[in-house]
PDB file of C-alpha atoms in Angstrom:
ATOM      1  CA  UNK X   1      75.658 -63.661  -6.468  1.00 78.00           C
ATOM      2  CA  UNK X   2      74.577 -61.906 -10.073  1.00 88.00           C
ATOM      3  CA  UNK X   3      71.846 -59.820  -9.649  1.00 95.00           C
ATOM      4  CA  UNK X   4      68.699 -59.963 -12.573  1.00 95.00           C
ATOM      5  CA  UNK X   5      68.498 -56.561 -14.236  1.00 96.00           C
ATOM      6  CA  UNK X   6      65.856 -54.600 -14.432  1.00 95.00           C
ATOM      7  CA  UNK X   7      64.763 -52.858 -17.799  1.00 95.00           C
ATOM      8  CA  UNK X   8      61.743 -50.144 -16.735  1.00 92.00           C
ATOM      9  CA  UNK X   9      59.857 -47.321 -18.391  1.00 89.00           C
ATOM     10  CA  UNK X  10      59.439 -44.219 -17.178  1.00 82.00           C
ATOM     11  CA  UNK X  11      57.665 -41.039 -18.999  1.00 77.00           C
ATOM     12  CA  UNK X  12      58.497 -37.361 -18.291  1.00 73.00           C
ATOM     13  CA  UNK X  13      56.806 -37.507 -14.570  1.00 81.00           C
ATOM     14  CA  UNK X  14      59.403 -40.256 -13.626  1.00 88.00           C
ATOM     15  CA  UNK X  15      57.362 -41.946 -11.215  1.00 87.00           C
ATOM     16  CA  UNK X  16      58.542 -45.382 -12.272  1.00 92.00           C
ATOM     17  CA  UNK X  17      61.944 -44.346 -12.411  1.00 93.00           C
ATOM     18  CA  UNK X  18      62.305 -42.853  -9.084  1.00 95.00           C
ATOM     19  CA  UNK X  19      61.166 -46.102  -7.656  1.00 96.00           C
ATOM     20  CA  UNK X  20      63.900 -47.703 -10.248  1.00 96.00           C
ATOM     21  CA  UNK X  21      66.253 -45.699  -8.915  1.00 96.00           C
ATOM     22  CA  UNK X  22      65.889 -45.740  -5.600  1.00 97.00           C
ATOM     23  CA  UNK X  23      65.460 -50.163  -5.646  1.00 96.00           C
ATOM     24  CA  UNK X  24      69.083 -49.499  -7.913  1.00 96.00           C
ATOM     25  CA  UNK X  25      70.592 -47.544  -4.802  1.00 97.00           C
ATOM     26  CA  UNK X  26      69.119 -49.767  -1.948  1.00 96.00           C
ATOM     27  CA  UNK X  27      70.387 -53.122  -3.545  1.00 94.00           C
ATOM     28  CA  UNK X  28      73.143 -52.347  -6.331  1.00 95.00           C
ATOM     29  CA  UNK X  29      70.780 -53.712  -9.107  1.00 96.00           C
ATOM     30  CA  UNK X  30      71.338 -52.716 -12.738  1.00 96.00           C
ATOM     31  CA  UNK X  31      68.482 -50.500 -13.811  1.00 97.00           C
ATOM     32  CA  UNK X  32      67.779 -49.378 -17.592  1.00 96.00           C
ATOM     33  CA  UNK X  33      65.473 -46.640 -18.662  1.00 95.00           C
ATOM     34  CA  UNK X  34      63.347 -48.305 -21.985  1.00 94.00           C
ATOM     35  CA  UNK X  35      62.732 -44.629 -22.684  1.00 91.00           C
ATOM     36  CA  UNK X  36      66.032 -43.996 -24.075  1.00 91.00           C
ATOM     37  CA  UNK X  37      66.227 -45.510 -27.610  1.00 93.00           C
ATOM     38  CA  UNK X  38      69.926 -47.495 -27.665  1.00 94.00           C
ATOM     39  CA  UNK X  39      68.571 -49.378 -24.611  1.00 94.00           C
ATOM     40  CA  UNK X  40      65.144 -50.328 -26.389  1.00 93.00           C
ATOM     41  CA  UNK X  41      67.461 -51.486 -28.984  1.00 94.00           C
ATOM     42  CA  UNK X  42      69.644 -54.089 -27.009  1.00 92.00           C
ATOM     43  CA  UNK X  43      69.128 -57.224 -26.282  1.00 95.00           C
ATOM     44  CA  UNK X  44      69.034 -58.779 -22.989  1.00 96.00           C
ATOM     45  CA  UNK X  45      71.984 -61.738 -22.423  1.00 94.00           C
ATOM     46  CA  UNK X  46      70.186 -63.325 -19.460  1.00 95.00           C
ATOM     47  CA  UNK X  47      66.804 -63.618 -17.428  1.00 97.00           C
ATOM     48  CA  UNK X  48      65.520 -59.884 -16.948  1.00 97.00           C
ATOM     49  CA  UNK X  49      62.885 -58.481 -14.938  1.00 98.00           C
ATOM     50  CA  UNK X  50      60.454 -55.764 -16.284  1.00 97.00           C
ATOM     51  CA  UNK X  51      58.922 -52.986 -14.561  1.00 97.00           C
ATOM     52  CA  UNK X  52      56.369 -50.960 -16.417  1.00 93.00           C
ATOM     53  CA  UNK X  53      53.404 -48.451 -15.295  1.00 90.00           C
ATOM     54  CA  UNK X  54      49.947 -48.894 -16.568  1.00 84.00           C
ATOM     55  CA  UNK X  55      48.164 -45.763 -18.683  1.00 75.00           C
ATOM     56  CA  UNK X  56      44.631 -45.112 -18.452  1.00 67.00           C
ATOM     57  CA  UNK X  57      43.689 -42.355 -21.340  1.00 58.00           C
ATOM     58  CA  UNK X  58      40.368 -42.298 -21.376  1.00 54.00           C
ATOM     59  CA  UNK X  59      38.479 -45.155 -22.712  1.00 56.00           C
ATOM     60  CA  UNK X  60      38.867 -48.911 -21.788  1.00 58.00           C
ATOM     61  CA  UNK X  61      40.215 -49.600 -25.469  1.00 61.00           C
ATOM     62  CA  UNK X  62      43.302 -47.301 -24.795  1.00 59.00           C
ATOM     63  CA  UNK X  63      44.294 -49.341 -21.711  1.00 54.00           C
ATOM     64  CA  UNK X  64      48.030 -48.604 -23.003  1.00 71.00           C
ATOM     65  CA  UNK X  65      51.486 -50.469 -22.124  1.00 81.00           C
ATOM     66  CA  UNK X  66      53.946 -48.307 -22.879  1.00 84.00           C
ATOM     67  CA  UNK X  67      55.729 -47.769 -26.406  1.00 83.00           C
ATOM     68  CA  UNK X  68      59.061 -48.502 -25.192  1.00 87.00           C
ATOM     69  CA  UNK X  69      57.990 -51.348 -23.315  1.00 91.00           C
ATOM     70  CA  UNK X  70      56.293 -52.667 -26.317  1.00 90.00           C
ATOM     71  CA  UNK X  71      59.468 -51.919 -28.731  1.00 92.00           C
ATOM     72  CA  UNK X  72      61.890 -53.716 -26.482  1.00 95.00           C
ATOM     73  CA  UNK X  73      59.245 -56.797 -26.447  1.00 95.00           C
ATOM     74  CA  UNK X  74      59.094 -56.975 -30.116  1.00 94.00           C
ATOM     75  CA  UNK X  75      62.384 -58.928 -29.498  1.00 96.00           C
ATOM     76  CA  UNK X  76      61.712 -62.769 -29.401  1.00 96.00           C
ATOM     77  CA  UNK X  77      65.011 -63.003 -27.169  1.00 96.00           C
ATOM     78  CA  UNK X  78      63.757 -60.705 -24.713  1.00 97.00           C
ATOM     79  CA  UNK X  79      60.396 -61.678 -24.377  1.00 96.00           C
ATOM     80  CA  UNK X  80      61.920 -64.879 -24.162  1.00 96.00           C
ATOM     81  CA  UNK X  81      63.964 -63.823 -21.633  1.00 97.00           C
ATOM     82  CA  UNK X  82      61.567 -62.018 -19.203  1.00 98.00           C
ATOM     83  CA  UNK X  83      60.983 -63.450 -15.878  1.00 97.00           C
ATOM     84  CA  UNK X  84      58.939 -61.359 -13.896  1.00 98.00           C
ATOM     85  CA  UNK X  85      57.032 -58.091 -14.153  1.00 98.00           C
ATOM     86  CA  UNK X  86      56.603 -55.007 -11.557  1.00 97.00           C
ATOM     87  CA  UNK X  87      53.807 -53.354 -12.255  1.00 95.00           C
ATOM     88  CA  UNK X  88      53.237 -49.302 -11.360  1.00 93.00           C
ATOM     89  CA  UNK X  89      49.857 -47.543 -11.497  1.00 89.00           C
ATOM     90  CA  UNK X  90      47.438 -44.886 -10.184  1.00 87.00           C
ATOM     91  CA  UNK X  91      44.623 -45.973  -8.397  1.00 88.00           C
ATOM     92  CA  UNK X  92      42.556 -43.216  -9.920  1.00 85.00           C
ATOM     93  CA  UNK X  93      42.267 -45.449 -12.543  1.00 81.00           C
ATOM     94  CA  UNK X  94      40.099 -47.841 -10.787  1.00 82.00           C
ATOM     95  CA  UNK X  95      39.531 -51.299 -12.432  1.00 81.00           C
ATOM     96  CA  UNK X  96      42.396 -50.316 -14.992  1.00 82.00           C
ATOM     97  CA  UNK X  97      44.608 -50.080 -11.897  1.00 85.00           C
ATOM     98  CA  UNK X  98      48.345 -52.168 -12.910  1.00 89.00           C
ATOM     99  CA  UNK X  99      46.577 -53.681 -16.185  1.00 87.00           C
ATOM    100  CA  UNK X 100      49.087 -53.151 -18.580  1.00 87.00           C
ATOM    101  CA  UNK X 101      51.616 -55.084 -15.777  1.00 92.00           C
ATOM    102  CA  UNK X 102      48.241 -57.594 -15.748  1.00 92.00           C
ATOM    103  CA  UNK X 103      47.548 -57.923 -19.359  1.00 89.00           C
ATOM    104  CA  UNK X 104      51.441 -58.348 -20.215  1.00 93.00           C
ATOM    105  CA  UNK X 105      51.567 -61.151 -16.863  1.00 96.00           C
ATOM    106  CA  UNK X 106      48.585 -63.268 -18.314  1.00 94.00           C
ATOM    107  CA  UNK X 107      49.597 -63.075 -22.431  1.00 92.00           C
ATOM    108  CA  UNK X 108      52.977 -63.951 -21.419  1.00 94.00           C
ATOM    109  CA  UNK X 109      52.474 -66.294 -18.631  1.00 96.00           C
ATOM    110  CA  UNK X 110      55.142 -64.786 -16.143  1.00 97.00           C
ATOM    111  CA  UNK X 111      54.376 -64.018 -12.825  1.00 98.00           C
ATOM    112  CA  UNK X 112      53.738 -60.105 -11.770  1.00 97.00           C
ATOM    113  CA  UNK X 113      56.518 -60.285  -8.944  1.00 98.00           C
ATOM    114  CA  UNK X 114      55.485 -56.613  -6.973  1.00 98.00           C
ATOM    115  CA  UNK X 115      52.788 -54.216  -7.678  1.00 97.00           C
ATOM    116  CA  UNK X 116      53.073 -50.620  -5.636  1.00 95.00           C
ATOM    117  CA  UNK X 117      50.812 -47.611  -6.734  1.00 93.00           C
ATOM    118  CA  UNK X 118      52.928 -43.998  -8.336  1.00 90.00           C
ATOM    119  CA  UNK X 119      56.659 -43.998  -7.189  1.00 90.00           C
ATOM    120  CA  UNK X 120      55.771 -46.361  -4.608  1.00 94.00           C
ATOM    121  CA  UNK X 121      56.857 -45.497  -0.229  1.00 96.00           C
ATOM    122  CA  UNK X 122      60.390 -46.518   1.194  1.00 97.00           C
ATOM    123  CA  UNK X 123      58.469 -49.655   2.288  1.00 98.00           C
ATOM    124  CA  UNK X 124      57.579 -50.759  -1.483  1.00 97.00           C
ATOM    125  CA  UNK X 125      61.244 -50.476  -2.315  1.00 98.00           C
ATOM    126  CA  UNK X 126      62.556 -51.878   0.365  1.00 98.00           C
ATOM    127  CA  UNK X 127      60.058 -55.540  -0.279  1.00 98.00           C
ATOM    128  CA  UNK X 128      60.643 -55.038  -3.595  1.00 98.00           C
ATOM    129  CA  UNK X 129      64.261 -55.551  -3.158  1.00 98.00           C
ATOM    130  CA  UNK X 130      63.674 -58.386  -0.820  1.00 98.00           C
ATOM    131  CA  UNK X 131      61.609 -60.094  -3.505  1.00 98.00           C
ATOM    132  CA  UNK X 132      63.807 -59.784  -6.202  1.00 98.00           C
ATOM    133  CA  UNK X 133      66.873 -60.820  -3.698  1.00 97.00           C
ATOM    134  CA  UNK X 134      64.261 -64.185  -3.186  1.00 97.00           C
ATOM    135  CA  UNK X 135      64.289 -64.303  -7.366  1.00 96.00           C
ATOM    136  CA  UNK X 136      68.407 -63.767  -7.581  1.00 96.00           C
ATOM    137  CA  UNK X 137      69.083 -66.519  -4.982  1.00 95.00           C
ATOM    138  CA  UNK X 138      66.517 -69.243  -6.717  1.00 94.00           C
ATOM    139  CA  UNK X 139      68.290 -68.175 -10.117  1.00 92.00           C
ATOM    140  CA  UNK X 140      71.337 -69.062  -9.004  1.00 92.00           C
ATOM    141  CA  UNK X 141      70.990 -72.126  -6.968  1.00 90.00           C
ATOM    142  CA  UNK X 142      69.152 -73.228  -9.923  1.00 88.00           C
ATOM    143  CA  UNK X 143      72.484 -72.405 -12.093  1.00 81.00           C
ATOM    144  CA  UNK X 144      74.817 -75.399 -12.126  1.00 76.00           C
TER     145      UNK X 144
END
């Protein structure tokens, strides 16, 4: 059964990308780093799954999804393509806690599939893999 790639962004810290990784090693999934230019470039072939972190910098006007995110969404045939969103955050934040995952869930109307908090535990990646295994198996019985 294909498995829906996911295309995440992670800064220097690599919180989200640890967590990337390590759902990439647990279930075989295709992971792509939106921080590296030729892959902001591309354009997705199939139903993709996004998983971005939220930045807080200060004021509730810079409530910030990531550049990269936001390049590879300039794309009509990715945004079109998006099925789902993982969202990362810091609770420090407080109410701004996952709202660029939020904010990007209710403009586009897809469903935030996972939420976990920094790289996430061994228990976040482990559900997250379960959910997105959920999201593989109702693409493809849904696939003629």
């Amino acid at each position: 059964m294909p498995k829906v790639p996911l295309y995440y962004y992670s800064s220097v810290s690599n919180l989200t990308g640890r967590f990337a990784e390590a759902l990439s090693r647990l279930d075989g999934r295709d992971v792509f780093n939106l921080a590296h230019a030729p892959v902001r470039r591309h354009e997705v072939a199939g139903p993709w799954v996004l998983l971005t972190p939220s930045y807080k910098a200060g004021n509730a006007n810079e409530v910030t999804l990531p550049a990269g995110v936001r390049s590879f969404l300039r794309s009509p045939m990715n945004r079109r393509r998006l099925i789902g969103i993982i969202g990362s955050g810091n609770r420090n934040f407080g109410v701004y806690y996952q709202a660029a995952a939020r904010r990007l869930a209710a403009r586009s109307g897809r469903p935030i599939l996972f939420e976990f908090e920094l790289a996430g535990t061994p228990e976040d990646v482990t559900r997250c893999a379960e959910i997105l295994a959920e999201l593989d198996a109702a693409l493809d019985a849904a696939t003629p």
